[in-house]
Each structure stands twice: as structure tokens, then as C-alpha cells.
Short mmCIF file of C-alpha atoms in Angstrom, two decimals:
data_model
loop_
_atom_site.label_atom_id
_atom_site.label_comp_id
_atom_site.label_asym_id
_atom_site.label_seq_id
_atom_site.Cartn_x
_atom_site.Cartn_y
_atom_site.Cartn_z
CA UNK A 3 35.76 -32.59 13.50
CA UNK A 4 36.61 -33.66 17.24
CA UNK A 5 35.94 -30.23 18.04
CA UNK A 6 32.75 -29.58 16.13
CA UNK A 7 31.36 -32.90 17.97
CA UNK A 8 32.29 -31.44 21.02
CA UNK A 9 31.02 -28.15 20.75
CA UNK A 10 27.73 -29.71 19.15
CA UNK A 11 27.24 -32.08 21.98
CA UNK A 12 28.45 -29.13 24.60
CA UNK A 13 25.59 -27.37 23.00
CA UNK A 14 23.03 -30.06 23.05
CA UNK A 15 23.44 -30.58 26.77
CA UNK A 16 22.93 -26.70 27.38
CA UNK A 17 19.88 -26.54 25.65
CA UNK A 18 18.75 -29.91 26.96
CA UNK A 19 19.37 -28.22 30.05
CA UNK A 20 17.84 -24.87 29.88
CA UNK A 21 14.63 -26.50 28.05
CA UNK A 22 14.13 -28.93 31.56
CA UNK A 23 14.46 -25.83 33.39
CA UNK A 24 11.99 -23.61 31.65
CA UNK A 25 9.56 -27.03 31.79
CA UNK A 26 9.57 -27.01 35.52
CA UNK A 27 9.25 -23.03 35.25
CA UNK A 28 8.03 -21.62 37.67
CA UNK A 29 9.15 -23.61 40.84
CA UNK A 30 9.37 -20.65 42.88
CA UNK A 31 7.41 -17.42 43.87
CA UNK A 32 7.32 -14.64 40.76
CA UNK A 33 8.11 -11.02 41.70
CA UNK A 34 5.62 -8.66 40.10
CA UNK A 35 7.52 -5.19 40.32
CA UNK A 36 5.61 -2.08 40.68
CA UNK A 37 7.15 1.02 39.97
CA UNK A 38 4.77 3.19 41.74
CA UNK A 39 3.42 3.18 45.65
CA UNK A 40 0.67 1.13 46.81
CA UNK A 41 -3.00 2.63 46.02
CA UNK A 42 -2.53 4.12 42.49
CA UNK A 43 -3.98 2.62 39.29
CA UNK A 44 -0.99 0.77 38.46
CA UNK A 45 -0.76 -1.24 42.33
CA UNK A 46 -4.59 -1.88 41.94
CA UNK A 47 -4.14 -3.58 38.84
CA UNK A 48 -1.47 -5.82 39.47
CA UNK A 49 -3.02 -6.84 42.76
CA UNK A 50 -6.15 -7.55 40.76
CA UNK A 51 -4.22 -9.98 38.64
CA UNK A 52 -1.48 -11.40 40.83
CA UNK A 53 -3.44 -13.62 43.11
CA UNK A 54 -5.44 -15.37 39.83
CA UNK A 55 -2.18 -15.34 37.73
CA UNK A 56 -0.69 -17.26 40.84
CA UNK A 57 -3.10 -19.69 41.36
CA UNK A 58 -3.05 -20.83 37.52
CA UNK A 59 0.80 -20.91 37.85
CA UNK A 60 0.49 -22.73 41.13
CA UNK A 61 3.23 -20.60 42.79
CA UNK A 62 2.73 -16.40 44.55
CA UNK A 63 3.26 -13.60 42.47
CA UNK A 64 3.99 -10.99 44.57
CA UNK A 65 3.90 -7.54 44.00
CA UNK A 66 6.63 -5.34 45.10
CA UNK A 67 6.21 -1.68 45.08
CA UNK A 68 9.45 0.12 44.12
CA UNK A 69 8.54 3.52 43.60
CA UNK A 70 10.61 6.93 42.45
CA UNK A 71 11.63 9.14 39.20
CA UNK A 72 8.28 8.67 37.49
CA UNK A 73 8.52 4.65 37.32
CA UNK A 74 12.39 4.45 36.19
CA UNK A 75 13.49 3.14 39.43
CA UNK A 76 11.22 0.08 39.75
CA UNK A 77 11.65 -0.37 36.04
CA UNK A 78 15.66 0.02 36.31
CA UNK A 79 15.57 -2.34 39.10
CA UNK A 80 13.37 -5.16 36.85
CA UNK A 81 15.77 -4.76 33.99
CA UNK A 82 18.33 -5.42 35.85
CA UNK A 83 16.92 -8.43 37.68
CA UNK A 84 18.32 -11.96 36.35
CA UNK A 85 15.81 -13.08 33.28
CA UNK A 86 15.13 -16.27 34.56
CA UNK A 87 11.06 -15.89 34.76
CA UNK A 88 10.69 -14.83 38.34
CA UNK A 89 10.66 -11.21 38.13
CA UNK A 90 8.12 -9.36 35.66
CA UNK A 91 7.29 -5.69 35.61
CA UNK A 92 4.13 -3.67 34.98
CA UNK A 93 5.00 -1.07 33.16
CA UNK A 94 2.89 1.58 31.51
CA UNK A 95 3.49 4.69 29.45
CA UNK A 96 5.52 6.57 31.41
CA UNK A 97 8.74 4.73 32.06
CA UNK A 98 8.15 2.81 29.15
CA UNK A 99 7.18 5.21 26.27
CA UNK A 100 7.70 8.78 27.71
CA UNK A 101 10.55 8.57 30.11
CA UNK A 102 13.15 7.75 26.79
CA UNK A 103 12.29 11.35 25.73
CA UNK A 104 12.19 13.33 29.23
CA UNK A 105 15.35 11.53 30.64
CA UNK A 106 18.60 11.73 28.45
CA UNK A 107 20.33 9.68 30.67
CA UNK A 108 17.90 7.24 31.48
CA UNK A 109 19.66 4.03 32.80
CA UNK A 110 17.99 1.20 30.37
CA UNK A 111 16.59 1.53 27.13
CA UNK A 112 12.76 0.28 27.21
CA UNK A 113 12.95 -1.70 23.84
CA UNK A 114 16.27 -3.15 24.48
CA UNK A 115 16.01 -4.22 28.10
CA UNK A 116 12.33 -5.30 28.25
CA UNK A 117 10.56 -8.33 26.42
CA UNK A 118 6.66 -7.30 26.46
CA UNK A 119 4.73 -9.73 27.54
CA UNK A 120 0.83 -9.02 27.64
CA UNK A 121 -0.63 -5.48 27.65
CA UNK A 122 -3.36 -5.59 29.93
CA UNK A 123 -5.93 -2.42 30.05
CA UNK A 124 -5.87 1.15 28.92
CA UNK A 125 -7.77 3.82 30.97
CA UNK A 126 -8.68 7.24 30.14
CA UNK A 127 -7.14 10.28 32.56
CA UNK A 128 -9.64 12.28 34.56
CA UNK A 129 -9.39 16.37 35.09
CA UNK A 130 -10.29 16.89 38.69
CA UNK A 131 -10.50 19.62 41.18
CA UNK A 132 -10.66 20.11 44.88
CA UNK A 133 -14.88 20.56 45.38
CA UNK A 134 -14.10 24.05 46.90
CA UNK A 135 -12.54 25.34 44.12
CA UNK A 136 -15.54 27.84 42.25
CA UNK A 137 -15.37 26.23 39.15
CA UNK A 138 -17.53 23.41 37.80
CA UNK A 139 -16.46 22.97 34.10
CA UNK A 140 -13.10 23.19 32.07
CA UNK A 141 -14.01 26.65 30.63
CA UNK A 142 -14.93 27.91 33.78
CA UNK A 143 -11.25 26.50 35.06
CA UNK A 144 -9.50 28.15 32.07
CA UNK A 145 -11.01 31.86 32.94
CA UNK A 146 -9.69 31.40 36.82
CA UNK A 147 -6.79 30.05 35.79
CA UNK A 148 -6.50 33.36 33.14
CA UNK A 149 -7.36 35.81 35.91
CA UNK A 150 -4.99 33.76 38.54
CA UNK A 151 -2.22 36.02 39.49
CA UNK A 152 -0.20 33.34 39.91
CA UNK A 153 0.09 29.73 37.56
CA UNK A 154 -2.23 27.22 39.08
CA UNK A 155 -0.68 23.96 40.48
CA UNK A 156 -1.90 20.85 39.16
CA UNK A 157 -0.93 17.30 40.67
CA UNK A 158 -0.07 14.17 39.02
CA UNK A 159 1.37 10.42 39.84
CA UNK A 160 4.90 11.90 38.84
CA UNK A 161 7.14 13.19 36.32
CA UNK A 162 6.91 11.86 32.87
CA UNK A 163 3.45 10.53 33.48
CA UNK A 164 0.60 10.59 30.85
CA UNK A 165 -0.79 12.21 33.58
CA UNK A 166 2.33 14.97 33.68
CA UNK A 167 1.94 15.20 29.57
CA UNK A 168 -1.90 15.83 29.88
CA UNK A 169 -1.59 18.87 32.36
CA UNK A 170 1.05 20.30 29.80
CA UNK A 171 -0.97 19.67 27.13
CA UNK A 172 -3.73 21.11 28.59
CA UNK A 173 -1.74 24.38 29.34
CA UNK A 174 -0.58 24.90 25.74
CA UNK A 175 -4.77 23.94 24.58
CA UNK A 176 -6.11 26.43 26.95
CA UNK A 177 -3.60 29.03 27.07
CA UNK A 178 -2.80 29.12 30.58
CA UNK A 179 -0.11 28.76 33.16
CA UNK A 180 0.23 25.46 35.16
CA UNK A 181 2.76 24.44 37.66
CA UNK A 182 3.30 20.98 37.74
CA UNK A 183 3.59 19.32 41.13
CA UNK A 184 4.54 15.66 40.90
CA UNK A 185 3.84 12.99 43.48
CA UNK A 186 4.94 9.85 44.14
CA UNK A 187 1.80 8.09 42.62
CA UNK A 188 -1.56 8.62 42.86
CA UNK A 189 -2.82 8.26 46.49
CA UNK A 190 -0.34 11.07 47.80
CA UNK A 191 -1.86 13.43 45.14
CA UNK A 192 -5.06 12.46 45.53
CA UNK A 193 -4.98 13.18 49.22
CA UNK A 194 -3.58 16.84 48.88
CA UNK A 195 -5.99 17.68 46.18
CA UNK A 196 -8.49 16.72 48.70
CA UNK A 197 -7.47 18.36 51.32
CA UNK A 198 -6.82 21.71 49.11
CA UNK A 199 -3.20 22.01 48.94
CA UNK A 200 -3.45 21.38 45.54
CA UNK A 201 -6.77 23.21 43.58
CA UNK A 202 -6.89 20.25 40.52
CA UNK A 203 -5.15 16.91 39.36
CA UNK A 204 -4.69 14.79 36.33
CA UNK A 205 -5.01 10.77 37.27
CA UNK A 206 -6.05 7.82 35.90
CA UNK A 207 -9.49 7.05 36.31
CA UNK A 208 -9.08 3.83 38.46
CA UNK A 209 -7.30 5.27 41.17
CA UNK A 210 -9.55 8.46 40.92
CA UNK A 211 -12.81 7.05 40.10
CA UNK A 212 -14.54 6.25 43.81
CA UNK A 213 -13.33 9.82 45.54
CA UNK A 214 -15.06 11.15 42.31
CA UNK A 215 -18.74 9.02 42.68
CA UNK A 216 -18.42 10.12 46.38
CA UNK A 217 -18.21 13.44 45.99
CA UNK A 218 -14.87 14.15 47.46
CA UNK A 219 -13.29 15.27 44.31
CA UNK A 220 -15.28 16.93 41.58
CA UNK A 221 -14.32 15.68 37.70
CA UNK A 222 -14.28 18.49 35.16
CA UNK A 223 -13.07 15.95 31.82
CA UNK A 224 -12.18 13.04 30.49
CA UNK A 225 -8.98 12.37 28.35
CA UNK A 226 -10.39 9.94 26.05
CA UNK A 227 -12.05 10.56 22.91
CA UNK A 228 -15.45 9.58 24.23
CA UNK A 229 -17.21 9.35 27.85
CA UNK A 230 -17.09 6.47 30.15
CA UNK A 231 -20.30 4.68 31.04
CA UNK A 232 -18.38 4.70 34.46
CA UNK A 233 -19.16 8.95 34.51
CA UNK A 234 -21.66 9.45 31.74
CA UNK A 235 -22.20 12.99 32.65
CA UNK A 236 -18.33 14.11 32.72
CA UNK A 237 -17.88 15.43 28.93
CA UNK A 238 -14.28 14.81 26.96
CA UNK A 239 -11.97 17.56 26.81
CA UNK A 240 -12.93 17.79 23.34
CA UNK A 241 -16.47 18.56 24.29
CA UNK A 242 -15.53 20.96 26.95
CA UNK A 243 -13.83 22.80 24.51
CA UNK A 244 -10.60 21.73 23.41
CA UNK A 245 -10.89 19.83 20.19
CA UNK A 246 -8.51 17.46 19.35
CA UNK A 247 -7.23 16.56 22.74
CA UNK A 248 -6.56 12.80 23.56
CA UNK A 249 -4.47 10.83 26.34
CA UNK A 250 -5.02 7.67 27.59
CA UNK A 251 -2.82 5.56 29.82
CA UNK A 252 -1.77 1.93 29.71
CA UNK A 253 -0.50 -0.88 31.34
CA UNK A 254 1.34 -4.09 30.30
CA UNK A 255 3.65 -6.94 31.91
CA UNK A 256 6.84 -7.17 30.40
CA UNK A 257 9.80 -8.94 31.95
CA UNK A 258 14.09 -8.73 31.45
CA UNK A 259 14.97 -8.92 27.70
CA UNK A 260 16.91 -12.27 28.07
CA UNK A 261 13.74 -14.04 29.33
CA UNK A 262 13.57 -17.54 27.59
CA UNK A 263 10.80 -16.98 24.95
CA UNK A 264 9.04 -20.46 26.50
CA UNK A 265 8.42 -18.56 29.73
CA UNK A 266 7.00 -15.44 28.15
CA UNK A 267 4.49 -17.59 26.07
CA UNK A 268 3.35 -19.65 29.37
CA UNK A 269 3.15 -16.28 31.28
CA UNK A 270 0.78 -14.28 28.42
CA UNK A 271 -0.87 -17.57 28.34
CA UNK A 272 -1.61 -17.66 31.70
CA UNK A 273 -2.38 -13.53 31.60
CA UNK A 274 -4.72 -13.70 28.65
CA UNK A 275 -6.61 -16.18 30.67
CA UNK A 276 -6.69 -14.11 33.88
CA UNK A 277 -8.43 -11.76 31.76
CA UNK A 278 -10.96 -13.55 30.64
CA UNK A 279 -12.24 -14.25 33.89
CA UNK A 280 -15.63 -12.75 34.46
CA UNK A 281 -14.74 -11.35 38.11
CA UNK A 282 -11.67 -9.68 36.52
CA UNK A 283 -13.44 -8.07 33.80
CA UNK A 284 -16.41 -7.01 35.99
CA UNK A 285 -13.73 -5.38 38.70
CA UNK A 286 -11.66 -3.62 35.71
CA UNK A 287 -14.91 -2.54 33.96
CA UNK A 288 -15.41 -1.14 37.38
CA UNK A 289 -12.51 0.71 37.59
CA UNK A 290 -13.43 2.12 34.52
CA UNK A 291 -10.51 0.62 32.23
CA UNK A 292 -10.56 -1.28 29.30
CA UNK A 293 -9.20 -4.35 28.75
CA UNK A 294 -6.70 -4.60 25.64
CA UNK A 295 -5.19 -8.83 26.27
CA UNK A 296 -2.56 -8.50 23.54
CA UNK A 297 0.18 -10.30 23.24
CA UNK A 298 3.90 -10.24 23.18
CA UNK A 299 4.26 -9.04 19.26
CA UNK A 300 1.07 -7.06 19.30
CA UNK A 301 2.16 -5.31 22.48
CA UNK A 302 5.76 -4.64 21.36
CA UNK A 303 4.42 -2.96 17.88
CA UNK A 304 2.25 -0.88 20.03
CA UNK A 305 4.92 0.16 22.55
CA UNK A 306 7.18 1.20 19.47
CA UNK A 307 4.07 3.30 18.32
CA UNK A 308 3.38 5.29 21.51
CA UNK A 309 7.58 5.47 22.03
CA UNK A 310 7.66 7.58 18.86
CA UNK A 311 4.18 9.58 19.42
CA UNK A 312 5.27 10.90 22.88
CA UNK A 313 8.64 11.38 21.83
CA UNK A 314 7.72 13.74 18.70
CA UNK A 315 5.22 15.57 21.30
CA UNK A 316 7.89 16.04 24.24
CA UNK A 317 10.03 17.46 21.56
CA UNK A 318 7.22 19.82 20.18
CA UNK A 319 6.36 21.23 23.32
CA UNK A 320 10.10 21.59 24.50
CA UNK A 321 8.52 19.84 27.54
CA UNK A 322 11.50 19.75 30.07
CA UNK A 323 12.00 18.34 33.52
CA UNK A 324 11.43 20.83 36.56
#
């Protein structure tokens, strides 16, 4: 009986200390890992939200870019940090739902090693080309690619991203040969597409939108099922002659799996409040994004469904890393 009483007392002390620590969270700045370079959609969203989140938490939320391996490097870094609420990571479709099927030796398992906090935004993808390329529609691009002696290069922000699969799906749906050219994020890929080093690119709308509006890139199609109010003259892939073609990206916040539940709930509450701010909503809409605002349980179910969906596509299309 003494041993049981001592064990209960020790457990009570531990729980009390843990609860006290959680009650004072955050007592220091929070690191927000972005697994891509500055300038892309993932980074843009994190920087938009981080300042507002820091104001609500009473501590700075510092964005740290740790790029590499299609988002795997930064995500793995976040997984290995202490689960104390002082490290969160921006997750998206690539390192969370696609890469488990593409990388047999992935050093982390998203659904085991990460706790969903809040889904923030979903975005359609764009097919853009260098304006000097002699095409002005998807059908003209397909005809151009079929006449080309060599496969056309297409840029993406990285291997395993939704943009990588967008290109693979385009090639198989259109019956053309393409060569994937992965970059370390959107910005360098967009720069090379504008410079004519690669003729075409699949990218998230937020990072490509202003370049399209400025005439520096030509948008041929959007990968969602409906046109975007930001680019009403740009057809969907289905409208452009590829029925059934649909791919969208998404972005959300996760934390190391053992992060205390009260901290997860506090983060979710504050992120939901940030997403409800009119100026934040306006900026996300201007980026071409759609606010998702899903909490931990719904976000977790969405991740599971997306992982099944993309795993099946990778297997069926026999997509391999280059």
C-alpha cells in the first residue's frame, strides 16, 4: 500500500508540475519551421500568420527556413525537437501526405511523429510558361510538346510536392513527355522559368500570382475544379481539355507528436482567431488561397485521407524519384 501511495503521490507531483508548465506556456519565443526557402507559398503564409500569432501568444513566433529533399529536411528537424510547444512546423501536402509514398527511407512518419494543430489554407496550382514560348493554351502546349524531339522540362518547388505530381499527371493525361526539374522552393524555379532556362512550371497560386498579373509569366490553366476569382480568364485543366484533372495544395500547422494537448489546443485557438482577422483573410484571398480553418481532429482525418489518396496515385502511376 505504501508503494502505491508513493507512486500516486509522485504521479500527482509530476502532473501538477506538468500542468503548471503548460499554464505558463509560452514563456519564450516559438520557432516555426518552414521546410522550404523564403519566397514560396509556404513561407509567405507562415510569415503572414506568425506576427499575428506572436501578438496573441505574447511571445515572438520566429520563422526558420530549413529547406531540402522536398520538405523532408525541415519536417524531420521539427520532429526531432523537444515536444514542449516551442517548435511547430508548417506542413503541406508534400512532406506530410505524398513523400511517405515516394521515399521508402523517409526518416519520419507524419501520422506517428506529428500532432495536427490547425489546417490554415488550401490553394489551387497553376501551370505557367515563359511568355516567349510559342503557346497560349494547354492544347497548344500539348501540340508543341508532341512535336518536340526532346521531352520538355518543367520546374517545380521540389520532388514529392503536389506540383511534382501535377506535372506527372499532366504528362500521363496529355500523352506527352516531360522531364521534372525540381528546385529548392518556388522562388528559384519561378526565376528560371521567367529567364527561359525552363519553359514551364507548376506552382502554387500564391507565389506565382503576381508574376502572372505582371505579365512575366503566362498562366495556361488552374488545377482546381473551378476558376479562381483572382484569374477569372484562366481555365481549369478540365476546361482546357483534360477532364478529371484536379490537384490542390494545402498548408497547416503541426507539432512534435508528444506536445501536451493543452498546448495544441491553445495554439489551435489562437490560430483560428488569426484566421478570422479581416486583414489576414483579405491577404490570403489576395494570394489566391482559400481559408480552411480546421482544428486538430478534422485536420488529422484530412491528412489520413490525403495520404491514402496520393499513395494510391504514386503507386498507380509508378512515380519514382529522379
